[in-house]
Each structure stands twice: as structure tokens, then as C-alpha cells.
mmCIF file of C-alpha atoms in Angstrom:
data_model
loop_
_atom_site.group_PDB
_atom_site.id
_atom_site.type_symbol
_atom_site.label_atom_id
_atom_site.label_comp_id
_atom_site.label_asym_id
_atom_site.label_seq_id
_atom_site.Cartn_x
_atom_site.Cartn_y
_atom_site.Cartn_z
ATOM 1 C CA UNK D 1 18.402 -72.060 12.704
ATOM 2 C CA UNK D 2 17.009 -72.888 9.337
ATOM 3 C CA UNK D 3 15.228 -76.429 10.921
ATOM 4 C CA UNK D 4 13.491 -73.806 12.507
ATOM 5 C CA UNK D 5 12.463 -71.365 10.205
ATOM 6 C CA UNK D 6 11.078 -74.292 8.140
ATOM 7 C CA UNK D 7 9.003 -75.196 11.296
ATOM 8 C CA UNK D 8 7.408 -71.811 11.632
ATOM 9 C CA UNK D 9 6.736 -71.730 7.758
ATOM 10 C CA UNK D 10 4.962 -75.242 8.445
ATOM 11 C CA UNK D 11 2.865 -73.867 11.018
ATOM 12 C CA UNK D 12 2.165 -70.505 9.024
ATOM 13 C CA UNK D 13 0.810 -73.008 6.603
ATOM 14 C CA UNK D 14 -1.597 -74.636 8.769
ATOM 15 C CA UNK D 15 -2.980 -71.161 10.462
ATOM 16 C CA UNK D 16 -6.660 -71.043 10.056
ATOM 17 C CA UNK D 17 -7.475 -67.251 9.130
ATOM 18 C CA UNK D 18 -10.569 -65.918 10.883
ATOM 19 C CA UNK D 19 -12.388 -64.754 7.551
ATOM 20 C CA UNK D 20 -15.435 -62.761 9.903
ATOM 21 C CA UNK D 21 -12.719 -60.080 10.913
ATOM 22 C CA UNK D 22 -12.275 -59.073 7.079
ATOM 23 C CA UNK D 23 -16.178 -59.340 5.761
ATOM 24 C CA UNK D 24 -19.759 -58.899 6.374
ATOM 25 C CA UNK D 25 -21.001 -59.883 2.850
ATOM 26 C CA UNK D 26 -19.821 -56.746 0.996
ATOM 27 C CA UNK D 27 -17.128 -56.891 -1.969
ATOM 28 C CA UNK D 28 -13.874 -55.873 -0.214
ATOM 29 C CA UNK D 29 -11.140 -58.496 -0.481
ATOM 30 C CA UNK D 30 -8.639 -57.994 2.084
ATOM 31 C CA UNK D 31 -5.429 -58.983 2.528
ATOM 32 C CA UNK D 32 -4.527 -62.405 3.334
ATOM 33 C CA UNK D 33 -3.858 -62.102 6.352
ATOM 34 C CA UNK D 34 -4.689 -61.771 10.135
ATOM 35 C CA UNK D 35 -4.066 -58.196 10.509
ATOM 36 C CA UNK D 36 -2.740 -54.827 8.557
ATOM 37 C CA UNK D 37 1.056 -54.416 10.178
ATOM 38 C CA UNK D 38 2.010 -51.244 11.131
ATOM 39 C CA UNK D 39 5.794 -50.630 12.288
ATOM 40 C CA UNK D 40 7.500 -47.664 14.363
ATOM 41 C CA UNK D 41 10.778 -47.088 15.434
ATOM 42 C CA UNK D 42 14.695 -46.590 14.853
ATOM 43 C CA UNK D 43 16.831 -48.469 12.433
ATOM 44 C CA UNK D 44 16.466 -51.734 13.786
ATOM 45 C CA UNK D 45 13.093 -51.496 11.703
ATOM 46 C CA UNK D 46 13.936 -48.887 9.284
ATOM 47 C CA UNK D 47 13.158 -50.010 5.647
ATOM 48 C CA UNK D 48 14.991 -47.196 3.913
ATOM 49 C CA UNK D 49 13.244 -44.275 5.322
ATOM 50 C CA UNK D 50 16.204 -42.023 5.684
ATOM 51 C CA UNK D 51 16.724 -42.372 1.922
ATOM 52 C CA UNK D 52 14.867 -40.207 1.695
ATOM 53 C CA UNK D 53 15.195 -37.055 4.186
ATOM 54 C CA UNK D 54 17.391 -34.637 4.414
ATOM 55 C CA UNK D 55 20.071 -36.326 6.642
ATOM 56 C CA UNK D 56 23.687 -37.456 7.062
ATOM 57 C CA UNK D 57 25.062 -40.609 5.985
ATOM 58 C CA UNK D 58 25.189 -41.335 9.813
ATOM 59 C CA UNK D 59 21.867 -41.841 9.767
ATOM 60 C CA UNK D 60 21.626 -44.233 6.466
ATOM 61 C CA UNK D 61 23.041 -47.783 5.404
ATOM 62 C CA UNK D 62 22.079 -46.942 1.798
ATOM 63 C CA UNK D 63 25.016 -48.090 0.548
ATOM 64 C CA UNK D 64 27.511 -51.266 0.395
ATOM 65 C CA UNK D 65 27.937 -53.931 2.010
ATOM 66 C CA UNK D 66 24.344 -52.562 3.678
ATOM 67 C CA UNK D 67 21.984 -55.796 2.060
ATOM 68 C CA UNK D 68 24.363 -57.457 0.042
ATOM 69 C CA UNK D 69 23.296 -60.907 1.786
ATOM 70 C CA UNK D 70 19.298 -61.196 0.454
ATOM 71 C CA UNK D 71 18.916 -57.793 -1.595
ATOM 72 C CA UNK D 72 22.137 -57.883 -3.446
ATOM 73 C CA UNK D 73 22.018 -54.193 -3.137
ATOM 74 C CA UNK D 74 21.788 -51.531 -0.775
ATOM 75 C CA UNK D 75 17.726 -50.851 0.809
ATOM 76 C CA UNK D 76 18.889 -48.819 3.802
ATOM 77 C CA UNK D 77 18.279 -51.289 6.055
ATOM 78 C CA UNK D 78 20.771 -51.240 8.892
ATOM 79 C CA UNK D 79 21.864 -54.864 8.218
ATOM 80 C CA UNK D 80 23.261 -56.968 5.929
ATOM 81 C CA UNK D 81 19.577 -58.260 4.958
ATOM 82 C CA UNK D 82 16.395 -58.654 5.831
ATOM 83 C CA UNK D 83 15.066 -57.119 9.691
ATOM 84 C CA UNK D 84 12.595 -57.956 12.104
ATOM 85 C CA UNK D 85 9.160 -56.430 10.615
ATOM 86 C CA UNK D 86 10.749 -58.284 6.896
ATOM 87 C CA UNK D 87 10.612 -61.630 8.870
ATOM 88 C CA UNK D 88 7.053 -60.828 11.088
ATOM 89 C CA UNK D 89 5.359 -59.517 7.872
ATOM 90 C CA UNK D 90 6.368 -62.699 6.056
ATOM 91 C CA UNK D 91 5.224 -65.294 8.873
ATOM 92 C CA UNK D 92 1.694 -62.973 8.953
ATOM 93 C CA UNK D 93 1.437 -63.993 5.591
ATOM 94 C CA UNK D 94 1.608 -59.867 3.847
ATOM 95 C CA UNK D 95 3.944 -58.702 1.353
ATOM 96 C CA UNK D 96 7.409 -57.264 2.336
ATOM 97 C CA UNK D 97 6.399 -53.494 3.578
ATOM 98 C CA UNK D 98 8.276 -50.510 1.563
ATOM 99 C CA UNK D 99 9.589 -47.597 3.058
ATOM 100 C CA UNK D 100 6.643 -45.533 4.020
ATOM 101 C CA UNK D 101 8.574 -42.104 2.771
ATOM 102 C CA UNK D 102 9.068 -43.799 -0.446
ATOM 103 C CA UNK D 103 7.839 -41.924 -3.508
ATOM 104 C CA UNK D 104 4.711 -42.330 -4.539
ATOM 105 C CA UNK D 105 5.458 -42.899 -7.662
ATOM 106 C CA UNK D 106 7.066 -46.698 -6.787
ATOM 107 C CA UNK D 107 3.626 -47.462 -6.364
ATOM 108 C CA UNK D 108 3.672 -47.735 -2.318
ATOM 109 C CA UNK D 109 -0.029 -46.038 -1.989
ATOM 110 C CA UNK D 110 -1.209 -49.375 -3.007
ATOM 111 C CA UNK D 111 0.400 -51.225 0.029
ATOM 112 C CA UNK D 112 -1.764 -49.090 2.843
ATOM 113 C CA UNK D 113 -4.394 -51.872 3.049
ATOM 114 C CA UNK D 114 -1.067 -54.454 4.403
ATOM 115 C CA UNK D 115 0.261 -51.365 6.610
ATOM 116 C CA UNK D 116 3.499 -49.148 6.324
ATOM 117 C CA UNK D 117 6.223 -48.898 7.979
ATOM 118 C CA UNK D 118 7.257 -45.313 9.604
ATOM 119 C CA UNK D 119 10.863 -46.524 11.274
ATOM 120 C CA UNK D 120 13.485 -43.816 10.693
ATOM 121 C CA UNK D 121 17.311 -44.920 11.731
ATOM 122 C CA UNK D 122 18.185 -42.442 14.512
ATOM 123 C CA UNK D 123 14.854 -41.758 15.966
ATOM 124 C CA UNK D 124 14.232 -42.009 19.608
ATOM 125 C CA UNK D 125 11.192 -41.536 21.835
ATOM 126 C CA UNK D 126 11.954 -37.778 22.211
ATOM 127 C CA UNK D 127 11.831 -35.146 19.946
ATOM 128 C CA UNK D 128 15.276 -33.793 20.968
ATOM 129 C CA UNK D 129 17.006 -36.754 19.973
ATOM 130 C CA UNK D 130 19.155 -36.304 16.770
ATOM 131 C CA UNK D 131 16.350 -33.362 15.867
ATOM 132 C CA UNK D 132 16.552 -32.284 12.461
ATOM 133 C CA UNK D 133 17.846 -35.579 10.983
ATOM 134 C CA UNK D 134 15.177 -38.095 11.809
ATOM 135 C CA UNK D 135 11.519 -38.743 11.503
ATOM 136 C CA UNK D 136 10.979 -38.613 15.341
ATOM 137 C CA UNK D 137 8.766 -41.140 16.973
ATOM 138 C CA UNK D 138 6.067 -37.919 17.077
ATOM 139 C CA UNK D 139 6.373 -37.484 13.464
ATOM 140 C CA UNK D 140 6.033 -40.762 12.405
ATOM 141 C CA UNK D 141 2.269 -41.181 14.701
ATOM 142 C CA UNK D 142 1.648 -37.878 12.535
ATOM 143 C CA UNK D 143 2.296 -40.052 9.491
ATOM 144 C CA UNK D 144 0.262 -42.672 10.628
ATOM 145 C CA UNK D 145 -2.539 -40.308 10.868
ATOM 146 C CA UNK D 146 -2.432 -39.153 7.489
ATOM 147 C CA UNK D 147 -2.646 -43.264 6.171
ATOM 148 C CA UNK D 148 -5.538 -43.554 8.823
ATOM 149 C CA UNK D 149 -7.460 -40.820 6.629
ATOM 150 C CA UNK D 150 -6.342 -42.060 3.474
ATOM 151 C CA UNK D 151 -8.057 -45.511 4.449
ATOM 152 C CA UNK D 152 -11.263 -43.716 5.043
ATOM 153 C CA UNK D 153 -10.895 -42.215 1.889
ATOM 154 C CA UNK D 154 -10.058 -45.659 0.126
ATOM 155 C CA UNK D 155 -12.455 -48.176 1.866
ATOM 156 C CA UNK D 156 -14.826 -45.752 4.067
ATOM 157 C CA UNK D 157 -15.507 -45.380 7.265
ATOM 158 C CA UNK D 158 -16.142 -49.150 8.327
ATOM 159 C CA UNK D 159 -13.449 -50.692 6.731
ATOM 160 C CA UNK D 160 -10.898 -48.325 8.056
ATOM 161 C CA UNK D 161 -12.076 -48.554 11.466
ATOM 162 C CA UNK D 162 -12.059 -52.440 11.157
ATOM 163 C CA UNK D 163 -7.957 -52.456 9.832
ATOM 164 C CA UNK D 164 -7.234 -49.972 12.515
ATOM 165 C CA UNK D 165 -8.257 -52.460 14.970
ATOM 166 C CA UNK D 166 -7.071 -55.655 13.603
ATOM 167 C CA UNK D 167 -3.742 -54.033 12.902
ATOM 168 C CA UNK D 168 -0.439 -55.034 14.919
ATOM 169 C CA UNK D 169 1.337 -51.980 15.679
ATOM 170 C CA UNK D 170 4.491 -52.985 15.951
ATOM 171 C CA UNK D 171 7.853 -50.346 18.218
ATOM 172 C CA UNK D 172 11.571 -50.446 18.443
ATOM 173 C CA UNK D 173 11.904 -47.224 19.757
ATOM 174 C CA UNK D 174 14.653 -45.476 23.056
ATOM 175 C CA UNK D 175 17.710 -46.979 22.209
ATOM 176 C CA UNK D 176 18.854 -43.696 20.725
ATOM 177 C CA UNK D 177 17.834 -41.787 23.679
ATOM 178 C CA UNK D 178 19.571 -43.541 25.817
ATOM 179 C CA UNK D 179 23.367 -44.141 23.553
ATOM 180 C CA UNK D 180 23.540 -40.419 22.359
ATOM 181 C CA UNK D 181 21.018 -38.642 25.040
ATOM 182 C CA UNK D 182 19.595 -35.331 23.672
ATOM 183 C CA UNK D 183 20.406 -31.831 25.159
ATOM 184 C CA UNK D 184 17.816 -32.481 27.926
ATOM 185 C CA UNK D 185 19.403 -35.161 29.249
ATOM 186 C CA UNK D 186 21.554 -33.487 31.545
ATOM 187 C CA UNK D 187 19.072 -31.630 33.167
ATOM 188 C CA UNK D 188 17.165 -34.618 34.933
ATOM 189 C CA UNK D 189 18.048 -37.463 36.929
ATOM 190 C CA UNK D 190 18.518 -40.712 35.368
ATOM 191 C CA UNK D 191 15.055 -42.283 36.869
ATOM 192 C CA UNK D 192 13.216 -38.699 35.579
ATOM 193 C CA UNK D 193 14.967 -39.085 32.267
ATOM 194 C CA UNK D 194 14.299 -42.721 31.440
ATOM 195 C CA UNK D 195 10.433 -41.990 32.895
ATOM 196 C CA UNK D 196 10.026 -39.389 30.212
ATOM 197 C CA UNK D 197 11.108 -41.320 27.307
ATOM 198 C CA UNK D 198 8.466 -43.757 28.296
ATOM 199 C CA UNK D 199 5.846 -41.434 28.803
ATOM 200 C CA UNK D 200 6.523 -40.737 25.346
ATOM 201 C CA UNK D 201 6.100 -44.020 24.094
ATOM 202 C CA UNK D 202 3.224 -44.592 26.033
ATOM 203 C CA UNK D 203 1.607 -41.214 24.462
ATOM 204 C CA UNK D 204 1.725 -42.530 21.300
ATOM 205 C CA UNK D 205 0.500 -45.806 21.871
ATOM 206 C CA UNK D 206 -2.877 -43.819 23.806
ATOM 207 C CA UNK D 207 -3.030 -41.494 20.638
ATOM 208 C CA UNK D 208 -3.381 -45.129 18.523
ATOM 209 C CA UNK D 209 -5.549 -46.598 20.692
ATOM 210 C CA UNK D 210 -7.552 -43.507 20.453
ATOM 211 C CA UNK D 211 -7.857 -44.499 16.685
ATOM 212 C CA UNK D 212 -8.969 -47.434 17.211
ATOM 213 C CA UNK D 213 -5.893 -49.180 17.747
ATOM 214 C CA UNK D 214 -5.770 -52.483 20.172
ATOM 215 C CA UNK D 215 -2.961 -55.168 19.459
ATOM 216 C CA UNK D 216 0.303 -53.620 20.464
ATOM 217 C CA UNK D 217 4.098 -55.011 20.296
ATOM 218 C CA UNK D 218 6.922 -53.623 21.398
ATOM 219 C CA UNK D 219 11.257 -54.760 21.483
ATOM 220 C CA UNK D 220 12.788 -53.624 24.560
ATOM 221 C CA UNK D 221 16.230 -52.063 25.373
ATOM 222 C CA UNK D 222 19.331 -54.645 24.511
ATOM 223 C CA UNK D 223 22.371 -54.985 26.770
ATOM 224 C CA UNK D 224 23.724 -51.339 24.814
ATOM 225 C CA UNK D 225 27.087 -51.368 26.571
ATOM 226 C CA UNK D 226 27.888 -54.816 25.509
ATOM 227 C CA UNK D 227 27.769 -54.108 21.652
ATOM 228 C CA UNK D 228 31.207 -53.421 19.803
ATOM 229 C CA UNK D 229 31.135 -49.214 20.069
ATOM 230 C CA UNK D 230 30.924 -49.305 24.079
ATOM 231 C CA UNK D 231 33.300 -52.484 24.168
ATOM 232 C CA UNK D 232 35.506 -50.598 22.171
ATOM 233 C CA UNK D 233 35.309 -47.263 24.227
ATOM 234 C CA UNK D 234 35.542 -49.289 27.311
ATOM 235 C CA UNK D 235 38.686 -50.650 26.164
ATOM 236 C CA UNK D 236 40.356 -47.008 24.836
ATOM 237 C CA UNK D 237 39.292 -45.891 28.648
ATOM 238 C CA UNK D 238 41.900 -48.660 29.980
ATOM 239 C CA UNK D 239 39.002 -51.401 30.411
ATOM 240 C CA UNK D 240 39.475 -55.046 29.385
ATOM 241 C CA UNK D 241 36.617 -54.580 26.542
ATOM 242 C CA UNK D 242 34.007 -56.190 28.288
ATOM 243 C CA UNK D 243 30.466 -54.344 28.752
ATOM 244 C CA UNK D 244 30.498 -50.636 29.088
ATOM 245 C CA UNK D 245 28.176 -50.991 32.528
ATOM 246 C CA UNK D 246 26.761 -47.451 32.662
ATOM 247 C CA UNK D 247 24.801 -47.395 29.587
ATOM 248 C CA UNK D 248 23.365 -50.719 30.176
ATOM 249 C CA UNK D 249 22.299 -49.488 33.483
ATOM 250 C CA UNK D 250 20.016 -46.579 31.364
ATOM 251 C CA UNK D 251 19.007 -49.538 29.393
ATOM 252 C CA UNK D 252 17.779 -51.678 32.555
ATOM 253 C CA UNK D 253 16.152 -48.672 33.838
ATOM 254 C CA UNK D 254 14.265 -48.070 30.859
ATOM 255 C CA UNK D 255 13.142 -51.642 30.428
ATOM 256 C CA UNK D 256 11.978 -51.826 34.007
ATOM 257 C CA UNK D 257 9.553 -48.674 33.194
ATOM 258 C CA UNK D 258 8.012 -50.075 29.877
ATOM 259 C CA UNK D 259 7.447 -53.275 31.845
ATOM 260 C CA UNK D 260 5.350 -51.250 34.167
ATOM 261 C CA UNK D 261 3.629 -48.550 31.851
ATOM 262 C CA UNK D 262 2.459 -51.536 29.683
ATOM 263 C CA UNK D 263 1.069 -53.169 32.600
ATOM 264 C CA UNK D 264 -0.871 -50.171 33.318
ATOM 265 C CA UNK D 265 -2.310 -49.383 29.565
ATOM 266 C CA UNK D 266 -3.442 -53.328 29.751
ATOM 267 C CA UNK D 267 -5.332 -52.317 32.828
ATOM 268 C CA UNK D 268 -7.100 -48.755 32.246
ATOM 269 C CA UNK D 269 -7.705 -49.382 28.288
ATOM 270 C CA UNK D 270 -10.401 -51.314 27.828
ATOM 271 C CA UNK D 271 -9.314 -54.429 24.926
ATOM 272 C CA UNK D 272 -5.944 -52.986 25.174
ATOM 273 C CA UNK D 273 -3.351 -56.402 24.125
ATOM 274 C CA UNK D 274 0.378 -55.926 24.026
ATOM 275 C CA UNK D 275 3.438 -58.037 23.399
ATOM 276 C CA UNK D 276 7.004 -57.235 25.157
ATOM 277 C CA UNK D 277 9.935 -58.876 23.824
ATOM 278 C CA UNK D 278 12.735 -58.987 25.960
ATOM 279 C CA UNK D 279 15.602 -58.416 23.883
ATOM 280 C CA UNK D 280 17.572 -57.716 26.821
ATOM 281 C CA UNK D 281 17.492 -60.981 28.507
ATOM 282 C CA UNK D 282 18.099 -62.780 24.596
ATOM 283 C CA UNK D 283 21.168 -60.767 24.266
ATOM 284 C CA UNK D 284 22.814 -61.218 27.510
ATOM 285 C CA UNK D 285 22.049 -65.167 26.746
ATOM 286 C CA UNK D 286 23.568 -64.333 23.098
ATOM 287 C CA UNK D 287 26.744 -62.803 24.408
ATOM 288 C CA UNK D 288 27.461 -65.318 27.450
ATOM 289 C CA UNK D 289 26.857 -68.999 25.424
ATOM 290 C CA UNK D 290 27.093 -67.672 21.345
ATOM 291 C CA UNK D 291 27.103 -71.364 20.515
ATOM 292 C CA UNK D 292 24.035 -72.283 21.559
ATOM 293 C CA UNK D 293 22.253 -69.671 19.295
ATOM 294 C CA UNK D 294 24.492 -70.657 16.329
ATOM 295 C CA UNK D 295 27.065 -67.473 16.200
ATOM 296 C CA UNK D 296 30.822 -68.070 16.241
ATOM 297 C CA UNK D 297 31.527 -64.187 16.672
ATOM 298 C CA UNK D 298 29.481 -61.955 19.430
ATOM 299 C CA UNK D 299 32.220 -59.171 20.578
ATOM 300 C CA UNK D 300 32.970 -57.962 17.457
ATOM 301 C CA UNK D 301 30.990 -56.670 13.848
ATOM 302 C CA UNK D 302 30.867 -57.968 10.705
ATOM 303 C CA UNK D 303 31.597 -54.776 9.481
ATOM 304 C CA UNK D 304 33.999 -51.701 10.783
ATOM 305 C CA UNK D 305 36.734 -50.503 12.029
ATOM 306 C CA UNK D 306 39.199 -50.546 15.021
ATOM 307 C CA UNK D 307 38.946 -53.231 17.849
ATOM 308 C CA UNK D 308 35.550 -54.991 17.739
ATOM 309 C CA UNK D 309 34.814 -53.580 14.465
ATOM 310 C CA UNK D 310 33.710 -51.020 17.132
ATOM 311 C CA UNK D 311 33.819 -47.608 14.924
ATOM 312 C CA UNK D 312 30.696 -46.531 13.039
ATOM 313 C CA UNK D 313 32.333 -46.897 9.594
ATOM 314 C CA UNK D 314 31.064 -49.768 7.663
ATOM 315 C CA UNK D 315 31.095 -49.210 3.991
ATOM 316 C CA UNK D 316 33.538 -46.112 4.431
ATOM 317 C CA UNK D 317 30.883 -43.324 4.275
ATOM 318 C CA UNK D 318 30.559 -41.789 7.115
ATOM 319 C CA UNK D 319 33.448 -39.935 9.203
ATOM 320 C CA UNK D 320 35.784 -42.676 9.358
ATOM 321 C CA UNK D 321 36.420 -44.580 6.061
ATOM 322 C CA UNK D 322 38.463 -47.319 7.040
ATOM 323 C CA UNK D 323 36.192 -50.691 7.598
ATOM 324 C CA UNK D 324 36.858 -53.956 6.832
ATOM 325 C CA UNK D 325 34.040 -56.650 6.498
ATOM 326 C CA UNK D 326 33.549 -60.387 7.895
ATOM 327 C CA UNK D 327 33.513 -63.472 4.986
ATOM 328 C CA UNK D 328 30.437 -64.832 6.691
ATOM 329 C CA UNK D 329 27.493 -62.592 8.385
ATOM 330 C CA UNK D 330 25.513 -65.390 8.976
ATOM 331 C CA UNK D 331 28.133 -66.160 11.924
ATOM 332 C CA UNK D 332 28.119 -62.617 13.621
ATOM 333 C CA UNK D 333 25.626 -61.650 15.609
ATOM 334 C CA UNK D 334 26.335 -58.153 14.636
ATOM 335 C CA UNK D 335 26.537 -56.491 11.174
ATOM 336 C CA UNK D 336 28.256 -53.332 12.257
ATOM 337 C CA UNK D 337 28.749 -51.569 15.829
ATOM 338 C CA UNK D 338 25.165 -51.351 16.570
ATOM 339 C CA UNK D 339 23.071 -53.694 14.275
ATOM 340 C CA UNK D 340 22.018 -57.232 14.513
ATOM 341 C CA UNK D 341 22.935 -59.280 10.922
ATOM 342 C CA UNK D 342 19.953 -60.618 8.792
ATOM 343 C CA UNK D 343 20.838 -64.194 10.697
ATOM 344 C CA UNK D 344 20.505 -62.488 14.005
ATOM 345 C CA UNK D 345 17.201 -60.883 13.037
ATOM 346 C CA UNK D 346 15.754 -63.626 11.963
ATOM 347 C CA UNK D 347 16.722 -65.795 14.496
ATOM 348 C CA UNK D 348 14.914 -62.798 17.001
ATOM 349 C CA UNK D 349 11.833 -62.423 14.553
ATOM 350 C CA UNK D 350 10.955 -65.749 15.118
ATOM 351 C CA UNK D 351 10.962 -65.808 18.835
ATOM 352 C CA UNK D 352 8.878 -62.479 18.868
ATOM 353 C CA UNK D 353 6.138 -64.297 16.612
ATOM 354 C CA UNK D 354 5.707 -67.926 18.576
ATOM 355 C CA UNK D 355 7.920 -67.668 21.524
ATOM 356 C CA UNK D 356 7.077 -68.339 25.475
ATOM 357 C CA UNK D 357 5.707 -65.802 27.942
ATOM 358 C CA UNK D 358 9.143 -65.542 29.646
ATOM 359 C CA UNK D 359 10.398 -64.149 26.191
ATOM 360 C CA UNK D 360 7.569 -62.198 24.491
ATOM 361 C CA UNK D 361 4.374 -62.052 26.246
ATOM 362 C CA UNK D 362 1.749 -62.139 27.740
ATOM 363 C CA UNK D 363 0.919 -62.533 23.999
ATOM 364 C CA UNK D 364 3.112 -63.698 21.536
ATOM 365 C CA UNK D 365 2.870 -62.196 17.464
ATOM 366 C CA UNK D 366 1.332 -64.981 16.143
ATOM 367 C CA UNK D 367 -1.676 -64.777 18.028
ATOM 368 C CA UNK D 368 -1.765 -60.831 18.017
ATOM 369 C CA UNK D 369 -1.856 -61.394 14.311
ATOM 370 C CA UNK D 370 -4.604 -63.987 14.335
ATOM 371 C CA UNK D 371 -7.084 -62.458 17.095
ATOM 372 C CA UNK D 372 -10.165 -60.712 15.939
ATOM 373 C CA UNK D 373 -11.104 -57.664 17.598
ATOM 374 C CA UNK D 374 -13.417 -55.903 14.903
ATOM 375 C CA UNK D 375 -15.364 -57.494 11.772
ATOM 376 C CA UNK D 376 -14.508 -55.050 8.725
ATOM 377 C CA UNK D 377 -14.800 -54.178 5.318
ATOM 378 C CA UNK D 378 -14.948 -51.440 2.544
ATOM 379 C CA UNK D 379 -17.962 -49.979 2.749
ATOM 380 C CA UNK D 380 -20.365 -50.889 -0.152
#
């Protein structure tokens, strides 16, 4: 794995920038980089949002062993390091994005010509899910708004309509709907549900595009019932611990709709450009041959309790205390019951920015990063 996260720094190295999307002769110096990077979603991308709502310690990792592999302290990242948009932001050559809730007074504002990141730990694609302790998916496009309008106020009119378009936008977002479904869930079928959740996905993407948005990227549903929680609950049931089959089903059926809805965007929005990686299909690989990826443990967590390291307890916070914790992340695939380890992100960041059409296409990150849609600047 690190052979080849030296070859994509190598090939970061040798990426020639396309300097007419940033400049048209006025005195705005942009970023170096491709593209502004802005990220949505649950706490597979949350930076340390929920520090800083009013929430439950379910909904936050800001606390040990959360980040004692590459921080050395707590971020509220759900891992034991560094996650997905950490690893894309660093191959697209921009700084590390903060917590977009942060304070401003850590100096964040500053960041809004890289992007932000809005990803709260918890959130799904509807409102209903875990409501009143997450930054919904709706909330956090209502965020984005408010840096869109900043930008106009920092570098006008043109050079905020020129990031908006050059900008990534990156989603994790429906797990959560589907693990803990929300009050409505009951009252639709499963194919109704799961079409819902995507329409609200899809809503937000049209209200970016609307903006001005054009280079999309999404990570779709993983194998759910084969992480620790549902092996462990399969097991308690009188199962053998293998994959809890029901709520992988939901997971299939939502991945089968997002496949389809982005089809359809790519076709009625004009410039429209989108990248689906299929998590799904990496996982089930993951689980069935761990070897091959360079994981000795796939079943169980790093960190918890109970068989599989199944419970939700890592670093004793929430309702059940007891946890114990793995010598070596870097050999788990999973951190705690529901969270990939820094190794495991990594390893997924990097096939998300250069890998095949069979695994994240029909564009890749890499070149959503270094396409130009819109020549920009701040306006003189």
C-alpha cells in the first residue's frame, strides 16, 4: 500500500495545472490547484463537525483512541486518522480542509477559496434521520449557500462563479438512512423508501448545479450487514456471524437507484460530470480475499466491544463503556463497528482519485479535479 501511495504522489507531481481556469490577466492568485473541493455527507467524511452541535457522544469520535494514528489527538474524525476527503484534498494538491462549523475564530474563513467541508457524522439523505442531532444533508446545501455568497462578497461575482464551477463536490451520504431508518420508514415499501432517499440526493445535487455547480462525486452504499454491528447482531439472533443479509439488501437497492438517477442528471443537465465509486463491490472484494488488499483482520474492529468489536463503544463514551482496542490499525480494515481505519481510507481514497471505470467512473477524481469548465478570477 505505501509503493502505491508513493506512485500517486509521483504522478501528482507531474500533473500539469490548467492555469486559464484560474486567470484572465487580473491579480487573483488562486489556489494551487485544479479545483475548490467541496465535501458532503455522514461521518465517513466528517472533519469534526459534530464538535461542535448540540449532540450526543453517539454522534462524535472527539475523543481517544479517535486519531491517535496521524493526529496524535482526537479531530472527530470517525477513524483512527486521516479520511477520504484528507487523502483527495492532498492528491488535488489543497490544504487539509477544517471543519466547516469550526469557529471562526481558528481562522477557517480564510480556507473558503480551497472549499469546506459540511459532513456531519449521523446525517442521512432525509431530514428525519437522527433529526435534531445532525447537520442534515438539507442543512449542510444551506451552508453551502451561505460560503457561495461569502465568495461573491470576497472575490465578486466572476470569480465566484468560476470556483463554483471548477469545484468537485464531493457525497457520502444514505448509509444512515438505511442502518437506523427514520420514523417514515415504515410507512413505505422498501423500493418507495430507498427511491426517496435518492430523490433527495439528487435534489441537492440540481440545487448545486443550479449554482453553477458541474463536477460531481459521489461513494455508494457498502456491504452494511457485513460490518461488525450486523455480524454481531446476526450472531446474538442464533446466526453464524456472517453478513446480516437484509440490510445489505436496502443497501443494493439504494445503489442500484443512484446508478440510475446519475445516469439521468448526466443526460438532462447540460455539462453535468459525475464520478460513482463503488464501495460496494471494493468491500465485498475486501471481506472475501483481505490479503490481497493488505488487512489481516476484516470481521472484526479495531476498536469495541463484544464479538467483532461489534458494539458502538470505542473509547468508552457512549452507552456502553467497555472497549478494548487492536495493537495495529493499519491491519484492520475497520476502526470501530462502522468505520473504515486511516489505512483503509487511504487505501479507498486512492482508487476514487485514479482508479478504472469498473471502480469509479465514468470519470475518475483526478481528472474531475484537473478539467476546466469555467476561466475565473477575483474581479479587479
Amino acid at each position: 500500500m505505501a509503493s502505491a501511495f508513493i506512485v500517486i504522489l509521483v504522478v501528482l507531481a507531474s500533473l500539469t495545472i490548467p492555469l486559464d481556469c484560474f486567470h484572465d490577466n487580473h491579480q487573483y492568485h488562486p489556489p494551487k490547484s485544479s479545483a475548490a473541493f467541496f465535501v458532503f455527507g455522514d461521518s465517513f467524511f466528517d472533519p469534526g463537525n459534530n464538535n461542535y452541535i448540540n449532540t450526543t457522544t453517539d454522534f462524535q469520535a472527539n475523543f481517544p483512541p479517535y486519531g491517535e494514528s496521524f493526529f496524535k489527538y482526537p479531530t472527530g474524525r470517525f477513524s483512527d486518522g486521516r479520511t477520504i476527503p484528507d487523502f483527495i484534498a492532498e492528491y488535488a494538491n489543497l490544504p487539509l480542509l477544517p471543519p466547516y462549523l469550526e469557529p471562526a475564530s481558528y481562522g477557517h474563513d480564510q480556507w473558503l477559496d480551497y472549499g469546506a467541508n459540511f459532513a456531519s457524522g449521523g446525517a442521512g439523505a432525509l431530514a428525519e434521520t437522527y433529526e435534531g442531532f445532525v447537520v442534515s444533508l438539507k442543512m449542510q446545501l444551506r451552508n453551502f449557500e451561505k460560503v457561495e455568497k461569502q465568495l461573491r462578497l470576497d472575490i465578486g461575482e466572476k470569480g465566484a462563479n468560476g470556483l463554483v464551477s471548477n469545484a468537485v463536490y464531493l457525497f457520502s451520504i444514505g448509509t444512515n438512512d438505511c442502518v437506523t431508518p427514520s420514523s417514515v420508514f415504515n410507512s413505505y415499501a422498501p423500493e418507495d423508501y430507498a427511491s426517496m432517499v435518492i430523490g433527495n440526493i439528487s435534489a441537492v445535487f440540481k440545487e448545486i448545479y443550479k449554482k453553477g455547480g458541474r463536477k460531481f462525486a459521489i461513494i455508494n452504499l457498502g456491504p452494511l450487514g457485513c460490518f461488525p454491528g450486523f455480524r454481531a447482531a446476526n450472531e446474538s439472533a442464533g446466526g453464524n456471524g456472517e453478513c446480516f443479509e437484509q440490510v445489505t439488501a436496502l443497501a443494493k437497492l439504494n445503489n442500484l437507484l443512484l446508478a440510475e438517477k446519475l445516469v439521468q442528471l448526466e443526460k438532462h443537465l447540460r455539462g453535468f460530470k459525475y464520478s460513482y465509486f463503488d464501495f460496494f463491490s471494493v468491500a465485498v472484494d475486501i471481506f472475501a480475499y483481505p490479503s490481497k488488499y493488505g488487512f489481516k483482520e476484516v470481521k472484526s474492529a479495531c476498536c469495541g466491544g463484544g464479538p467483532y468489536r461489534g458494539a458502538f463503544s470505542c473509547g468508552g463514551k457512549r452507552e456502553i463503556k467497555e472497549y478494548e482496542v487492536c495493537d495495529d490499525p493499519q491491519d484492520y480494515f475497520l476502526f470501530d463497528c462502522n468505520h473504515p481505519t486511516q489505512a483503509a481510507y487511504q487505501m479507498l481514497a486512492e482508487m476514487m482519485w485514479a482508479g478504472p471505470p469498473n471502480v469509479t467512473g465514468p470519470y475518475n477524481l483526478k481528472s474531475l479535479f484537473s478539467s476546466c469548465e469555467f476561466a475565473w478570477s477575483r474581479d479587479s
